[in-house]
Coordinates of C-alpha atoms in Angstrom, one line a residue:
M27 CA -3.6 -40.1 29.1
T28 CA -7.1 -38.8 29.0
A29 CA -8.4 -36.7 32.2
Y30 CA -12.0 -37.6 33.4
L31 CA -14.2 -35.3 35.3
I32 CA -17.0 -37.4 37.2
K33 CA -20.0 -35.2 38.2
N34 CA -22.4 -35.3 41.1
V35 CA -21.1 -38.8 42.3
S36 CA -21.7 -40.1 45.9
V37 CA -18.2 -41.0 47.4
V38 CA -18.7 -44.2 49.6
G39 CA -22.3 -43.2 50.2
G40 CA -21.6 -39.3 51.0
A41 CA -23.1 -36.2 49.6
P42 CA -22.9 -35.7 45.8
T43 CA -19.4 -34.4 44.7
D44 CA -17.0 -34.0 41.6
L45 CA -14.0 -36.2 41.1
L46 CA -11.2 -35.1 38.7
I47 CA -9.0 -37.8 37.5
R48 CA -5.7 -36.9 35.9
D49 CA -2.4 -38.6 35.2
G50 CA -3.5 -41.8 37.0
V51 CA -4.5 -40.2 40.4
V52 CA -7.3 -38.3 41.9
A53 CA -6.5 -34.8 41.1
G54 CA -9.3 -32.9 42.8
T55 CA -12.5 -33.3 44.6
G56 CA -15.4 -30.8 45.3
T57 CA -18.5 -29.4 44.0
G58 CA -18.6 -27.5 40.7
L59 CA -15.2 -28.6 39.4
D60 CA -14.4 -27.7 35.8
A61 CA -11.9 -29.2 33.5
P62 CA -12.4 -28.3 29.9
D63 CA -9.9 -30.9 28.7
A64 CA -11.4 -33.8 30.7
A65 CA -14.1 -36.2 29.4
V66 CA -17.2 -36.0 31.7
V67 CA -19.0 -38.7 33.2
D68 CA -22.2 -38.3 34.8
G69 CA -22.3 -39.6 38.2
T70 CA -25.7 -38.5 39.2
G71 CA -27.4 -41.4 41.3
L72 CA -24.1 -43.4 41.4
V73 CA -21.8 -44.3 44.2
A74 CA -18.0 -44.3 43.8
L75 CA -16.3 -46.9 45.8
P76 CA -12.4 -47.7 45.9
G77 CA -11.8 -50.4 43.4
L78 CA -12.7 -53.8 44.6
V79 CA -10.1 -56.4 45.6
D80 CA -10.6 -60.0 45.4
L81 CA -8.4 -62.4 47.5
H82 CA -9.5 -65.5 45.8
T83 CA -9.6 -65.9 42.1
H84 CA -8.9 -68.8 39.8
L85 CA -7.9 -67.6 36.4
R86 CA -6.9 -71.2 35.1
E87 CA -3.8 -69.9 33.1
P88 CA -1.5 -71.8 32.5
G89 CA -3.0 -75.2 31.8
R90 CA -6.6 -74.6 31.2
E91 CA -7.0 -71.6 29.1
D92 CA -10.2 -73.5 27.8
A93 CA -12.1 -72.5 31.0
E94 CA -10.4 -69.0 31.4
T95 CA -7.3 -67.1 30.5
V96 CA -5.8 -64.1 32.7
E97 CA -7.1 -61.9 30.1
S98 CA -10.6 -63.0 30.2
G99 CA -10.9 -63.3 33.9
S100 CA -9.4 -59.9 34.2
R101 CA -12.0 -58.6 32.0
A102 CA -14.7 -60.3 34.2
A103 CA -13.3 -58.7 37.3
A104 CA -13.2 -55.3 35.8
L105 CA -16.8 -55.8 34.6
G106 CA -17.5 -56.7 38.5
G107 CA -15.9 -53.5 39.7
Y108 CA -12.4 -55.0 40.6
T109 CA -9.2 -53.3 40.1
A110 CA -7.1 -56.2 41.7
V111 CA -7.4 -59.9 42.2
C112 CA -5.4 -62.6 43.8
A113 CA -4.8 -65.5 41.4
M114 CA -4.8 -69.0 43.1
A115 CA -2.0 -71.4 42.4
N116 CA -3.7 -74.5 41.4
T117 CA -3.0 -74.0 37.6
S118 CA -1.0 -76.5 35.4
P119 CA 1.7 -76.2 36.2
V120 CA 1.2 -75.5 39.7
A121 CA 2.3 -71.9 40.7
D122 CA 4.8 -73.2 43.1
T123 CA 7.9 -71.7 41.7
A124 CA 9.1 -68.3 41.1
G125 CA 9.0 -68.9 37.2
V126 CA 5.3 -69.7 37.2
V127 CA 4.1 -66.9 39.5
E128 CA 6.1 -64.4 37.3
Q129 CA 4.4 -65.9 34.4
V130 CA 1.0 -65.2 35.8
W131 CA 2.1 -61.7 37.0
R132 CA 3.2 -60.7 33.5
L133 CA 0.2 -61.9 32.1
G134 CA -1.8 -59.8 34.1
R135 CA 0.2 -56.8 33.4
Q136 CA 0.0 -57.3 29.6
A137 CA -3.7 -57.5 29.7
G138 CA -3.9 -54.3 32.0
L139 CA -7.3 -54.6 33.0
V140 CA -6.8 -55.4 36.8
D141 CA -3.7 -55.8 38.9
V142 CA -3.1 -59.5 39.0
Q143 CA -1.4 -60.7 42.2
P144 CA -0.3 -64.4 42.1
I145 CA -0.7 -66.6 45.2
G146 CA 2.0 -69.2 45.5
A147 CA 1.4 -72.8 46.6
V148 CA 2.4 -73.8 50.0
T149 CA 3.6 -77.3 48.9
V150 CA 5.3 -78.7 45.8
G151 CA 2.6 -79.6 43.5
L152 CA -0.2 -79.0 45.9
A153 CA 0.6 -82.6 47.3
G154 CA 0.9 -81.6 50.7
E155 CA 4.4 -83.4 51.3
R156 CA 7.1 -80.6 51.0
L157 CA 7.2 -76.9 51.1
A158 CA 7.4 -75.1 47.8
E159 CA 9.9 -72.3 46.9
L160 CA 8.1 -69.8 49.3
G161 CA 11.2 -67.6 49.6
A162 CA 12.0 -67.6 46.0
M163 CA 8.5 -66.6 45.2
A164 CA 8.2 -63.9 47.7
D165 CA 11.5 -62.3 46.2
S166 CA 10.3 -62.6 42.5
P167 CA 9.1 -59.7 40.6
A168 CA 5.6 -60.8 41.6
R169 CA 6.4 -60.4 45.4
V170 CA 4.2 -63.2 46.6
R171 CA 2.8 -62.7 50.0
I172 CA 0.0 -65.1 50.3
F173 CA 0.5 -69.1 49.8
S174 CA -2.3 -71.5 49.5
D175 CA -2.8 -75.0 48.4
D176 CA -6.6 -74.1 47.7
G177 CA -8.6 -77.0 46.5
H178 CA -6.3 -79.1 48.9
C179 CA -5.8 -78.7 52.7
V180 CA -2.6 -78.6 54.1
A181 CA -3.6 -81.4 56.5
D182 CA -0.3 -82.4 58.0
P183 CA -0.1 -80.3 61.1
K184 CA 3.8 -80.3 61.2
L185 CA 4.0 -79.0 57.7
M186 CA 1.5 -76.4 58.2
R187 CA 3.6 -75.4 61.3
R188 CA 6.6 -75.0 59.1
A189 CA 4.8 -72.9 56.6
L190 CA 3.6 -70.5 59.1
E191 CA 7.1 -70.3 60.6
Y192 CA 8.6 -69.7 57.3
V193 CA 6.4 -67.0 56.0
K194 CA 6.7 -65.1 59.2
A195 CA 10.1 -64.0 58.2
F196 CA 8.5 -61.6 55.5
D197 CA 5.1 -61.0 57.0
G198 CA 3.4 -63.5 54.7
I199 CA 0.2 -65.3 55.1
I200 CA -0.8 -69.0 54.8
A201 CA -4.4 -69.1 53.4
Q202 CA -5.9 -72.3 54.2
H203 CA -8.4 -74.5 52.4
A204 CA -10.0 -76.1 55.6
E205 CA -11.1 -79.5 54.9
E206 CA -10.0 -82.5 57.0
P207 CA -9.5 -85.0 54.0
R208 CA -10.2 -88.1 56.0
L209 CA -13.6 -86.7 56.8
T210 CA -14.7 -85.9 53.3
E211 CA -13.4 -89.0 51.4
G212 CA -16.2 -89.4 48.6
A213 CA -18.3 -86.3 50.0
Q214 CA -20.6 -84.9 47.4
M215 CA -22.5 -82.2 49.3
H216 CA -23.3 -80.9 52.9
E217 CA -23.9 -83.6 55.2
G218 CA -27.5 -83.4 56.5
E219 CA -31.2 -84.0 55.8
V220 CA -31.0 -83.3 52.0
S221 CA -27.8 -85.5 51.4
T222 CA -29.8 -88.2 53.1
R223 CA -32.9 -87.5 50.9
L224 CA -31.0 -87.3 47.8
G225 CA -28.7 -90.3 48.4
L226 CA -25.4 -88.4 48.0
T227 CA -22.4 -88.9 50.5
G228 CA -22.2 -85.9 53.0
W229 CA -19.5 -83.6 53.8
P230 CA -19.7 -82.9 57.6
A231 CA -19.3 -79.2 59.0
V232 CA -16.7 -80.6 61.2
A233 CA -14.4 -81.4 58.6
E234 CA -13.8 -77.4 58.2
E235 CA -14.1 -76.6 61.8
A236 CA -11.7 -79.0 63.1
I237 CA -8.9 -77.6 60.7
I238 CA -9.6 -74.1 61.6
A239 CA -9.5 -74.8 65.3
R240 CA -6.2 -76.5 64.7
D241 CA -4.7 -73.7 62.5
V242 CA -5.6 -70.8 64.7
L243 CA -3.8 -72.6 67.6
L244 CA -0.8 -73.1 65.4
A245 CA -0.8 -69.5 64.3
E246 CA -1.1 -68.3 67.9
H247 CA 1.8 -70.6 68.7
V248 CA 4.1 -69.5 65.9
G249 CA 2.9 -65.7 66.0
S250 CA 2.1 -65.8 62.5
R251 CA -0.5 -64.7 60.0
L252 CA -3.3 -67.1 59.0
H253 CA -6.2 -66.6 56.6
V254 CA -9.0 -69.1 56.2
C255 CA -10.4 -69.4 52.8
H256 CA -14.3 -69.6 52.0
V257 CA -15.8 -70.3 55.5
S258 CA -19.0 -72.1 55.2
T259 CA -20.4 -73.2 58.6
A260 CA -21.8 -71.6 61.7
G261 CA -19.4 -73.6 64.0
S262 CA -16.4 -72.2 61.9
V263 CA -17.8 -68.6 62.7
E264 CA -17.7 -69.4 66.4
V265 CA -14.1 -70.8 66.2
L266 CA -13.1 -67.7 64.4
R267 CA -14.8 -65.3 67.1
Q268 CA -13.0 -67.0 70.0
A269 CA -9.7 -66.8 68.1
K270 CA -10.1 -63.1 67.4
R271 CA -11.0 -62.4 71.1
R272 CA -7.7 -64.0 72.0
G273 CA -5.8 -61.8 69.7
I274 CA -4.7 -64.5 67.3
R275 CA -3.5 -63.0 63.8
V276 CA -6.4 -64.8 61.8
T277 CA -8.5 -63.4 58.9
A278 CA -11.3 -65.0 57.2
E279 CA -13.5 -64.7 54.0
V280 CA -16.9 -65.7 52.9
T281 CA -17.9 -66.2 49.3
P282 CA -21.1 -64.7 47.6
H283 CA -22.7 -68.0 47.1
H284 CA -22.3 -69.1 50.7
L285 CA -24.0 -65.9 51.6
L286 CA -27.2 -66.7 49.4
L287 CA -27.5 -70.4 48.5
T288 CA -28.2 -73.2 50.5
D289 CA -28.1 -77.0 50.2
E290 CA -31.7 -77.2 49.3
V291 CA -31.0 -76.1 45.7
V292 CA -29.0 -79.3 45.1
G293 CA -32.6 -81.0 45.4
G294 CA -34.2 -78.7 43.0
R295 CA -35.7 -76.3 45.6
G296 CA -35.4 -72.5 45.3
T297 CA -34.4 -71.9 48.8
L298 CA -32.3 -68.7 49.4
A299 CA -31.2 -66.7 52.3
S300 CA -32.8 -63.5 50.6
P301 CA -36.6 -63.6 50.0
A302 CA -36.2 -60.6 47.6
L303 CA -33.9 -62.6 45.3
A304 CA -36.0 -65.7 45.5
D305 CA -39.0 -64.3 44.1
G306 CA -39.5 -65.7 40.5
W307 CA -36.3 -67.7 40.7
S308 CA -35.8 -71.3 41.2
P309 CA -33.2 -74.0 40.3
T310 CA -34.0 -75.8 37.0
A311 CA -33.7 -79.5 38.4
S312 CA -32.4 -81.6 41.1
Y313 CA -28.6 -82.6 41.0
D314 CA -27.7 -79.6 38.6
P315 CA -23.8 -79.7 38.9
V316 CA -23.8 -76.0 38.7
F317 CA -24.4 -75.9 42.5
K318 CA -21.6 -78.4 43.1
V319 CA -18.9 -76.5 45.1
N320 CA -16.2 -76.8 47.3
P321 CA -16.8 -76.4 50.3
P322 CA -20.5 -77.3 49.7
L323 CA -23.5 -75.3 50.1
R324 CA -24.7 -75.4 53.6
T325 CA -28.0 -75.0 55.4
G326 CA -29.9 -71.8 56.1
V327 CA -28.7 -71.8 59.7
D328 CA -25.2 -71.6 58.5
V329 CA -26.1 -68.9 55.9
A330 CA -27.7 -66.8 58.4
A331 CA -24.6 -67.2 60.8
L332 CA -22.2 -66.1 57.8
R333 CA -24.4 -63.1 57.0
A334 CA -24.3 -61.9 60.6
A335 CA -20.4 -62.6 60.9
L336 CA -19.8 -60.5 57.9
A337 CA -21.6 -57.6 59.2
E338 CA -20.2 -57.9 62.5
G339 CA -16.5 -58.4 61.4
V340 CA -15.9 -62.0 62.6
I341 CA -15.5 -62.7 58.9
D342 CA -13.2 -59.8 57.3
V343 CA -14.0 -59.9 53.7
V344 CA -15.9 -61.2 50.8
A345 CA -14.0 -63.1 48.3
T346 CA -15.4 -64.6 45.1
D347 CA -13.7 -67.9 44.7
H348 CA -14.5 -67.4 40.9
A349 CA -14.0 -70.9 39.5
P350 CA -14.7 -71.0 35.9
H351 CA -15.0 -74.7 34.3
A352 CA -15.3 -75.7 30.8
V353 CA -18.8 -77.1 29.7
E354 CA -17.7 -80.8 29.8
D355 CA -16.6 -80.4 33.4
K356 CA -20.0 -79.1 34.5
E357 CA -22.6 -80.3 32.0
C358 CA -22.3 -84.0 33.2
E359 CA -23.5 -86.3 36.0
W360 CA -23.1 -84.8 39.5
A361 CA -20.5 -87.3 40.6
Y362 CA -18.3 -86.4 38.0
A363 CA -18.7 -82.6 37.8
R364 CA -15.9 -80.3 39.0
P365 CA -16.8 -78.2 42.1
G366 CA -16.7 -74.2 41.6
M367 CA -18.8 -71.4 40.5
L368 CA -18.2 -68.1 38.7
G369 CA -18.4 -65.1 41.1
L370 CA -16.4 -61.9 39.8
E371 CA -19.4 -60.2 37.8
T372 CA -22.0 -60.8 40.2
A373 CA -20.2 -60.5 43.8
L374 CA -21.1 -56.9 44.5
S375 CA -24.8 -57.5 43.8
I376 CA -24.9 -60.4 46.2
V377 CA -23.1 -58.2 49.0
L378 CA -25.5 -55.4 48.3
D379 CA -28.4 -57.7 49.0
V380 CA -26.7 -59.0 52.2
L381 CA -25.5 -55.8 53.6
G382 CA -27.9 -53.2 52.1
P383 CA -26.6 -50.0 51.0
R384 CA -24.0 -49.6 53.9
W385 CA -21.4 -48.4 51.5
D386 CA -18.7 -47.9 54.1
L387 CA -19.1 -51.5 55.2
I388 CA -19.1 -52.7 51.7
A389 CA -16.0 -50.9 50.9
D390 CA -14.2 -52.5 54.2
R391 CA -15.3 -55.9 53.2
M392 CA -14.6 -55.9 49.4
S393 CA -11.7 -53.4 49.1
R394 CA -10.1 -51.7 52.0
I395 CA -9.6 -54.8 54.1
P396 CA -8.7 -57.3 51.3
A397 CA -6.1 -55.0 50.0
R398 CA -4.6 -54.5 53.5
I399 CA -4.4 -58.2 53.9
A400 CA -2.8 -58.7 50.5
G401 CA -0.4 -55.7 50.9
L402 CA -1.6 -54.2 47.6
D403 CA -0.3 -50.7 47.6
G404 CA -2.6 -48.2 45.9
H405 CA -5.6 -50.3 46.3
G406 CA -8.4 -50.2 48.8
L407 CA -8.0 -46.3 49.2
D408 CA -11.1 -44.1 49.2
P409 CA -11.0 -41.5 46.3
A410 CA -9.3 -38.3 47.5
P411 CA -6.7 -35.9 46.0
G412 CA -3.4 -37.7 45.4
V413 CA -4.7 -41.1 45.7
P414 CA -4.2 -43.6 42.7
A415 CA -7.4 -43.6 40.7
N416 CA -8.5 -47.1 41.4
L417 CA -12.3 -46.9 41.8
T418 CA -15.5 -48.1 40.6
L419 CA -18.9 -46.6 39.9
V420 CA -22.1 -48.5 41.0
D421 CA -25.6 -47.7 40.2
P422 CA -27.6 -49.1 43.3
A423 CA -31.0 -48.7 41.7
A424 CA -30.3 -50.7 38.7
R425 CA -31.3 -54.4 38.6
R426 CA -30.3 -56.9 35.9
V427 CA -31.3 -60.4 34.9
I428 CA -28.1 -62.6 34.9
E429 CA -27.6 -64.3 31.4
P430 CA -24.8 -66.7 31.4
T431 CA -24.0 -66.0 27.7
E432 CA -23.4 -62.5 28.5
L433 CA -20.6 -62.8 31.0
A434 CA -17.2 -62.1 30.1
S435 CA -15.7 -65.2 31.4
R436 CA -15.0 -68.0 29.0
S437 CA -17.1 -70.4 31.2
R438 CA -20.9 -70.3 31.8
N439 CA -21.1 -71.9 35.3
T440 CA -22.9 -69.2 37.1
P441 CA -25.4 -70.3 40.0
Y442 CA -27.2 -67.2 39.2
A443 CA -28.7 -67.7 35.8
R444 CA -32.0 -66.0 35.2
M445 CA -31.8 -64.4 38.8
T446 CA -32.6 -60.6 39.0
L447 CA -29.8 -59.1 41.1
P448 CA -29.6 -55.5 42.5
G449 CA -26.8 -52.9 41.3
R450 CA -24.8 -52.4 38.2
I451 CA -21.3 -51.6 37.6
V452 CA -21.1 -48.6 35.4
A453 CA -17.4 -47.6 35.3
T454 CA -14.2 -49.0 36.5
F455 CA -10.8 -47.1 36.4
L456 CA -7.4 -48.7 37.1
R457 CA -5.0 -45.9 37.9
G458 CA -7.1 -43.4 36.1
E459 CA -7.5 -45.5 32.9
P460 CA -11.1 -46.8 32.3
T461 CA -11.6 -50.6 32.0
V462 CA -15.3 -50.2 32.1
L463 CA -17.5 -47.4 30.8
D464 CA -21.2 -47.3 30.6
G465 CA -21.2 -50.9 31.9
K466 CA -19.1 -52.1 29.1
A467 CA -15.5 -53.4 28.8
V468 CA -13.4 -50.9 27.2
K469 CA -10.9 -53.4 25.8

């Protein structure tokens, strides 16, 4: 295993120092380090962060390898600065058995680019009717600890209570896709002024907020852990704030696209929460299916509330909800397009715009806390002697124009095409082995 000496790098925004990586761990830190046998990486002007951890990734394999594979998604993750991703269960077949989650886990190990931690389904086939093999998945080599029917809400309160009770036995987590299905039948985008103007069936904010309110009460009653996926409304933020004040064991995530894009883009208007990124960028046309996502893009008021909640800690982490789709599933009429956006290779740039160069806070929201939630040993740890060398090097001064054809994903459905984003991943190390060097994938 090659040793690496990273010179003059700022660790989580601190003073420049050297990092020596040897035998998979950080072997030394300090100024003026010398290691004749080590490959030297110039870290001048770069920031070293603990490797990023994503709690919400869709890798599509098995079943939709035309859109993404575990290998291609892992490569995209590494290029985005990630060393671990949690793979959602809505594959084909669904990851609702020990056999399927072990398959995904082994594919991740074979790719060797990031640690792939499978998320198991809560219910058989994501149908919301009976619990899946939660215990068997937890006992499998994949050691599943997070369970989610993402893409579908566990709408039955009795079933949700049973799931929370079951996973409590091994300190597991139910990650809820909060959407009351009876309030979103036929919905195409956020319910509001823009949906009325465009003639699209609206998706009310209360459909999300009602489920979160119900589930935090269930989690409090059971004393179990609840995680809320892709929070998107100001009302949801208030429900979560009150739940945390009461000491309920709830965590929540927000996606990069819900921190930046508003429902106005569906109507062809270039409304972004960040004026800096809006300069020179606009959506190409109205009804562009690249902006169709579940939950939908919300209003500027919602985006502002999400950004504030992330900084405050009411929302614990940023998760990408990386959702690759084949061309035919996106380049079609809006009503027939599948919801979802790419996110792994652009997430850190969006968060850097939202939070600014507050590196300790960025490390919390994108590495330390998600690793803690998922129980991923060896991840989310700041570079220090004896710590596994899972880290990423960021050039905060760089700016890059996003070109869909240059992304590592098999899909091209990025909402940030032709947008100029801040920051660039220069290198990513997984247990001391580089997966990205000089901004390029190593393998």
